[in-house]
Coordinates of C-alpha atoms in Angstrom, one line a residue:
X1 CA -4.3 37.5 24.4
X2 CA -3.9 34.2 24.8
X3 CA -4.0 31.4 21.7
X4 CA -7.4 29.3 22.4
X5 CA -7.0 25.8 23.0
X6 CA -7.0 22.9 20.6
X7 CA -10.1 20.9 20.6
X8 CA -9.4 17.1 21.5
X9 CA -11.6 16.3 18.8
X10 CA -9.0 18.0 16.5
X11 CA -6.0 15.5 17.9
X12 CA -5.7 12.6 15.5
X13 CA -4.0 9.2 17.9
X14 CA -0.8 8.2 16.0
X15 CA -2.4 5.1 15.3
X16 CA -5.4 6.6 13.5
X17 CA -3.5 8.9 11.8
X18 CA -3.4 8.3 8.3
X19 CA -1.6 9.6 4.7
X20 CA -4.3 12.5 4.3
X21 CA -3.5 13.5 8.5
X22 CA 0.2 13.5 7.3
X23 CA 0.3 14.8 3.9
X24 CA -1.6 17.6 5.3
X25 CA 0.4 18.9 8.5
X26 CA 3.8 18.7 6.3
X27 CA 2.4 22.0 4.3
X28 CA 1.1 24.2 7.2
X29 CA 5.0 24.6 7.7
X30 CA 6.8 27.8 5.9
X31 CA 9.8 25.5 5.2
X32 CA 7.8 23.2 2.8
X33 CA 6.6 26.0 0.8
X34 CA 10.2 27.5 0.5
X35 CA 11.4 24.0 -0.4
X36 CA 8.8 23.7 -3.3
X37 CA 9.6 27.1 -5.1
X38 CA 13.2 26.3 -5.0
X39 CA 12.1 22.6 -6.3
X40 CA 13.1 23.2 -10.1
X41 CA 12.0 20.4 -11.9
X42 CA 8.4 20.8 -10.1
X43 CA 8.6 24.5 -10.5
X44 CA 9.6 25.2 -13.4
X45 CA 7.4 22.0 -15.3
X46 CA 4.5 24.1 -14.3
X47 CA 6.1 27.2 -15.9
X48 CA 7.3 25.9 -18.9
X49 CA 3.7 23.9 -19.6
X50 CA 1.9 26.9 -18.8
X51 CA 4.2 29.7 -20.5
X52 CA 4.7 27.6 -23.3
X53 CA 0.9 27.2 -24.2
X54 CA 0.1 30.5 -23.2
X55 CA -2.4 30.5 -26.2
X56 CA -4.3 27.8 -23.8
X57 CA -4.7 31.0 -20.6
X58 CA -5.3 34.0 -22.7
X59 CA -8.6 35.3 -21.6
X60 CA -9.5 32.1 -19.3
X61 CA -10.0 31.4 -16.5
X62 CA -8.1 29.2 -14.0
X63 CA -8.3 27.1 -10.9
X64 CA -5.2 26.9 -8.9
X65 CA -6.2 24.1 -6.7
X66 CA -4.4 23.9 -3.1
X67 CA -2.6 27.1 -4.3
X68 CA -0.2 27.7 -1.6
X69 CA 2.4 30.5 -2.3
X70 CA 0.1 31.4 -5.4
X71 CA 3.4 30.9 -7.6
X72 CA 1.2 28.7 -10.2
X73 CA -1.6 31.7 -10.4
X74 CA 1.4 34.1 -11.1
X75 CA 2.1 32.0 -13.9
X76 CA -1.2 31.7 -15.2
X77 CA -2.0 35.3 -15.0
X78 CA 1.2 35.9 -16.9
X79 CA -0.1 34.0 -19.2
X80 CA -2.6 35.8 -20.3
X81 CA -5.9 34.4 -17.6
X82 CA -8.5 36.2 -17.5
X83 CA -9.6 35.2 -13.7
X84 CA -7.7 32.6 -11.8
X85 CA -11.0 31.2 -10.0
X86 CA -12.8 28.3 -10.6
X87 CA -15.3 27.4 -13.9
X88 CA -16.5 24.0 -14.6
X89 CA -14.7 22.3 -17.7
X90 CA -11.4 23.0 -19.4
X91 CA -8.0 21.8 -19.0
X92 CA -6.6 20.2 -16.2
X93 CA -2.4 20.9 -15.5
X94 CA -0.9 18.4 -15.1
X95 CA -3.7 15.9 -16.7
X96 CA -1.9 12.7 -16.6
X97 CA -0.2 10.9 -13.4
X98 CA 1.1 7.3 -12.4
X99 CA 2.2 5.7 -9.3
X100 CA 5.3 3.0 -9.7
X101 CA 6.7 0.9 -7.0
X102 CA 9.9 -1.1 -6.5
X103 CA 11.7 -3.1 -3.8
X104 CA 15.0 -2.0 -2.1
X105 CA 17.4 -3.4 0.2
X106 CA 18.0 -0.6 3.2
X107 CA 19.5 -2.8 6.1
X108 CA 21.4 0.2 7.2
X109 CA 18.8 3.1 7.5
X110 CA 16.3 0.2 8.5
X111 CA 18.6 -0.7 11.8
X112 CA 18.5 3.2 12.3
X113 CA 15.2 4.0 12.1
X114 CA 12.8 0.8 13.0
X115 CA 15.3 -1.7 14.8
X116 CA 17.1 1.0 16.8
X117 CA 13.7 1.2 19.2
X118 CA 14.6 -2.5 20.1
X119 CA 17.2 -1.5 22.4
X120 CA 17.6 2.0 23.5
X121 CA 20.1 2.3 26.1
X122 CA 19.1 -1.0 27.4
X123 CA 15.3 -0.7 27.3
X124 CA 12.5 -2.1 25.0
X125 CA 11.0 0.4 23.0
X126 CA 9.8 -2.2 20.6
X127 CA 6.3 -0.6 20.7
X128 CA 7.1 2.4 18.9
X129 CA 8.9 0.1 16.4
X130 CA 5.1 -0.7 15.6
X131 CA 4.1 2.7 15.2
X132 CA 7.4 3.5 13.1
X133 CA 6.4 0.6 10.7
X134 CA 3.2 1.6 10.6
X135 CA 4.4 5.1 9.0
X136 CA 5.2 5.6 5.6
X137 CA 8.9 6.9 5.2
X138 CA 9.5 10.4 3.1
X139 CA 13.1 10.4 2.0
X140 CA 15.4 10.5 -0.9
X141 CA 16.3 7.3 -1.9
X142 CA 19.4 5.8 -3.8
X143 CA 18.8 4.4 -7.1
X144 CA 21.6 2.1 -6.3
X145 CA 19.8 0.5 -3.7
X146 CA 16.9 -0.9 -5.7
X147 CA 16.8 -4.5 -6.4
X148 CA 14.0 -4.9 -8.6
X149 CA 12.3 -3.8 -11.6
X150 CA 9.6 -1.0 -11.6
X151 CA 6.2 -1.5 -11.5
X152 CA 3.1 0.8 -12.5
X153 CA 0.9 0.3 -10.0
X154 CA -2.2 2.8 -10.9
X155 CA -2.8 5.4 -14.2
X156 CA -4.6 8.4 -13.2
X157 CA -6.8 10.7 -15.4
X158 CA -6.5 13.5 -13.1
X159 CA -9.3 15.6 -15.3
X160 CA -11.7 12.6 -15.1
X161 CA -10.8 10.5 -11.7
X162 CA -13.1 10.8 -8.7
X163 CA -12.6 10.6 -5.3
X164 CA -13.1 7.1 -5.1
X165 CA -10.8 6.4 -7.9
X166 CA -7.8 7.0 -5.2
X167 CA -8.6 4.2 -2.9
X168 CA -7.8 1.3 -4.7
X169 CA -5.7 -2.2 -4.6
X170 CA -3.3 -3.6 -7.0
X171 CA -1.7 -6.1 -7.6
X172 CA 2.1 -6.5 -9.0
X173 CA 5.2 -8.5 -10.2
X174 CA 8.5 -7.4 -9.6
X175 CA 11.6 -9.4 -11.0
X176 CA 14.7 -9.0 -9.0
X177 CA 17.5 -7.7 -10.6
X178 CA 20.1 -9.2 -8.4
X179 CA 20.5 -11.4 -5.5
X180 CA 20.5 -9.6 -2.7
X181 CA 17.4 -9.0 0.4
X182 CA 14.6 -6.4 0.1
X183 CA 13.9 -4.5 3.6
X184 CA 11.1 -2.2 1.9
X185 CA 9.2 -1.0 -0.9
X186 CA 9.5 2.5 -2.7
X187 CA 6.6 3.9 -4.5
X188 CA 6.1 7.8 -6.1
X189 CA 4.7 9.2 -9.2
X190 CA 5.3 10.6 -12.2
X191 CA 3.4 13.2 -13.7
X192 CA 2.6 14.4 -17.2
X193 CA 1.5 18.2 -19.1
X194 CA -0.4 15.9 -21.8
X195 CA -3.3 17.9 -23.1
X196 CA -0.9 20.9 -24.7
X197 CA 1.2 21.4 -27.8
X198 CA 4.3 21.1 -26.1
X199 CA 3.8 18.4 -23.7
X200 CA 6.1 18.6 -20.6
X201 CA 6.7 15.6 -17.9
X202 CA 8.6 14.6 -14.9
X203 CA 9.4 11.8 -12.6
X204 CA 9.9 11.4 -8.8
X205 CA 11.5 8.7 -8.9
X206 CA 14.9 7.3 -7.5
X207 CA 16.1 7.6 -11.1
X208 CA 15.4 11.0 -11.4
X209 CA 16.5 14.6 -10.5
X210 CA 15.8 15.4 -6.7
X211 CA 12.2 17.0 -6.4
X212 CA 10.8 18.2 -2.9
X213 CA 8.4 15.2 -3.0
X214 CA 10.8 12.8 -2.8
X215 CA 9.8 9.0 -2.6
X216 CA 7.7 7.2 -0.3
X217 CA 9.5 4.1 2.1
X218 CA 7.4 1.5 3.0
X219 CA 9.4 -0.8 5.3
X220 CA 8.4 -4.6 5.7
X221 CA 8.1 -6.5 9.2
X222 CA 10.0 -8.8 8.1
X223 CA 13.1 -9.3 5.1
X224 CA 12.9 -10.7 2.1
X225 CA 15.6 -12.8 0.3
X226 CA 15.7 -12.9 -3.2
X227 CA 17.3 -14.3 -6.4
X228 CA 18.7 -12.4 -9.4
X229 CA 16.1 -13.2 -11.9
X230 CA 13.1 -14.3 -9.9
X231 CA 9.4 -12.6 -9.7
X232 CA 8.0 -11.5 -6.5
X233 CA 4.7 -11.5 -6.5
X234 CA 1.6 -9.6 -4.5
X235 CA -2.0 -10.5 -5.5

C-alpha cells in the first residue's frame, strides 16, 4: 500500500512559516523525544516537583498537556493520581515562566550561517540569506559571547494566561557590558514549580546547565557597535 499524498493545503511556504509551523515539526521526530528524557535538568525538575509534593497527586487527577513519551504521567501516577485526564481547576506544573533577552556578538557563526549564502562558489544566493534571517536560530549559545545585560521581557501566569496573552510587544533596555559589536539577540525562558511546598526552578539560559531547549538566535540585518556602559534601547 502506498502512503497517500500530502495535501498542498498542508505545505506551509518557507516564508509563511512561522514559530508554531516550527516548534511543531521539531517534535514529530523520535530524536527530540529521546533528547528530552535524557535532558536532566528539564526531566528531572518535573520529577523532583512532582515526587516531592506527592501529597499535591494523591487521589487527583491530572492533565499531562502535549504529553509526548508520557514520562510526566508516569510521574504523576507514581505519585499517587488518581486519573491522569483532564478536570477543570487545580494546579498548574510548572505555574510560573519568563522570557529574557540579551545581545551577543557572533561574527563567526553569523559569516557561516547568513553571509555564507552571499557567495557560494561564486554565485549569489543572497535570497536565501533573507529567508535564513527571517528564521529564528535554535542553538546552544556561549555565555562568553554576550555583551549585554539581561532583560525580562514578559512574566507569564501559566495557570491564568490566555491565548492572547502570548502575542505581545515589549519594549527593553539593555546596557552593554563591554565595547565590542552585537550581530544578534538571544532570548529563552526560565521556568518556575511555584505553587508547592518545595518549590523547584530552572533556567535556559546561556548561564545555565545545557537543556534540550536550548536558546533562541535572532540575528540582525545589520551590526551593531556598542560602548561598554551604554543602553540600547527598543521601544
Amino acid at each position: 500500500m502506498s502512503a497517500p499524498e500530502s495535501s498542498s493545503q498542508d505545505v506551509v511556504a518557507p516564508e509563511n512559516m512561522t514559530s508554531r509551523d516550527y516548534y511543531a515539526d521539531s517534535y514529530a521526530h523520535f530524536g527530540i523525544h529521546e533528547e528530552m528524557l535524557k535532558d536532566t535538568v528539564r526531566t528531572g525538575a518535573y520529577h523532583r516537583a512532582i515526587l516531592n509534593n506527592s501529597h499535591l497527586f494523591v487521589g487527583k487527577n491530572v492533565l499531562d498537556v502535549g504529553c509526548g513519551t508520557g514520562i510526566l504521567s508516569m510521574f504523576a501516577a507514581k505519585a499517587g493520581a488518581k486519573h491522569v485526564v483532564g478536570k477543570p481547576g487545580g494546579l498548574m506544573f510548572p505555574d510560573q515562566a519568563s522570557i529574557h533577552i540579551a545581545a551577543i556578538e557572533d561574527q563567526d557563526y553569523k559569516n557561516e550561517k547568513i553571509n555564507f549564502w552571499d557567495n557560494v562558489y561564486g554565485f549569489d544566493y543572497s535570497c536565501i540569506k533573507d529567508i535564513a534571517l527571517r528564521e529564528p536560530l535554535v542553538d546552544t549559545v556561549d555565555v562568553k559571547t554576550v555583551v549585554t545585560s539581561t532583560y525580562e521581557l514578559k512574566g507569564i501566569n501559566l495557570l491564568t494566561a490566555k491565548k492572547e496573552d502570548l502575542t505581545f510587544t515589549a519594549p527593553f533596555t539593555l546596557k552593554a557590558a563591554r565595547n565590542d559589536y552585537i550581530h544578534a539577540f538571544l532570548a529563552w525562558f526560565d521556568i518556575s514549580f511555584s505553587a508547592v511546598h518545595k518549590p523547584v526552578k530552572f533556567s535556559t539560559g546561556p548561564h545555565a546547565k545545557y537543556t534540550h531547549w536550548k536558546q533562541t538566535v535572532f540575528y540582525t540585518i545589520d551590526t551593531i557597535a556598542i560602548k561598554a556602559s551604554s543602553d540600547l534601547k527598543n521601544t
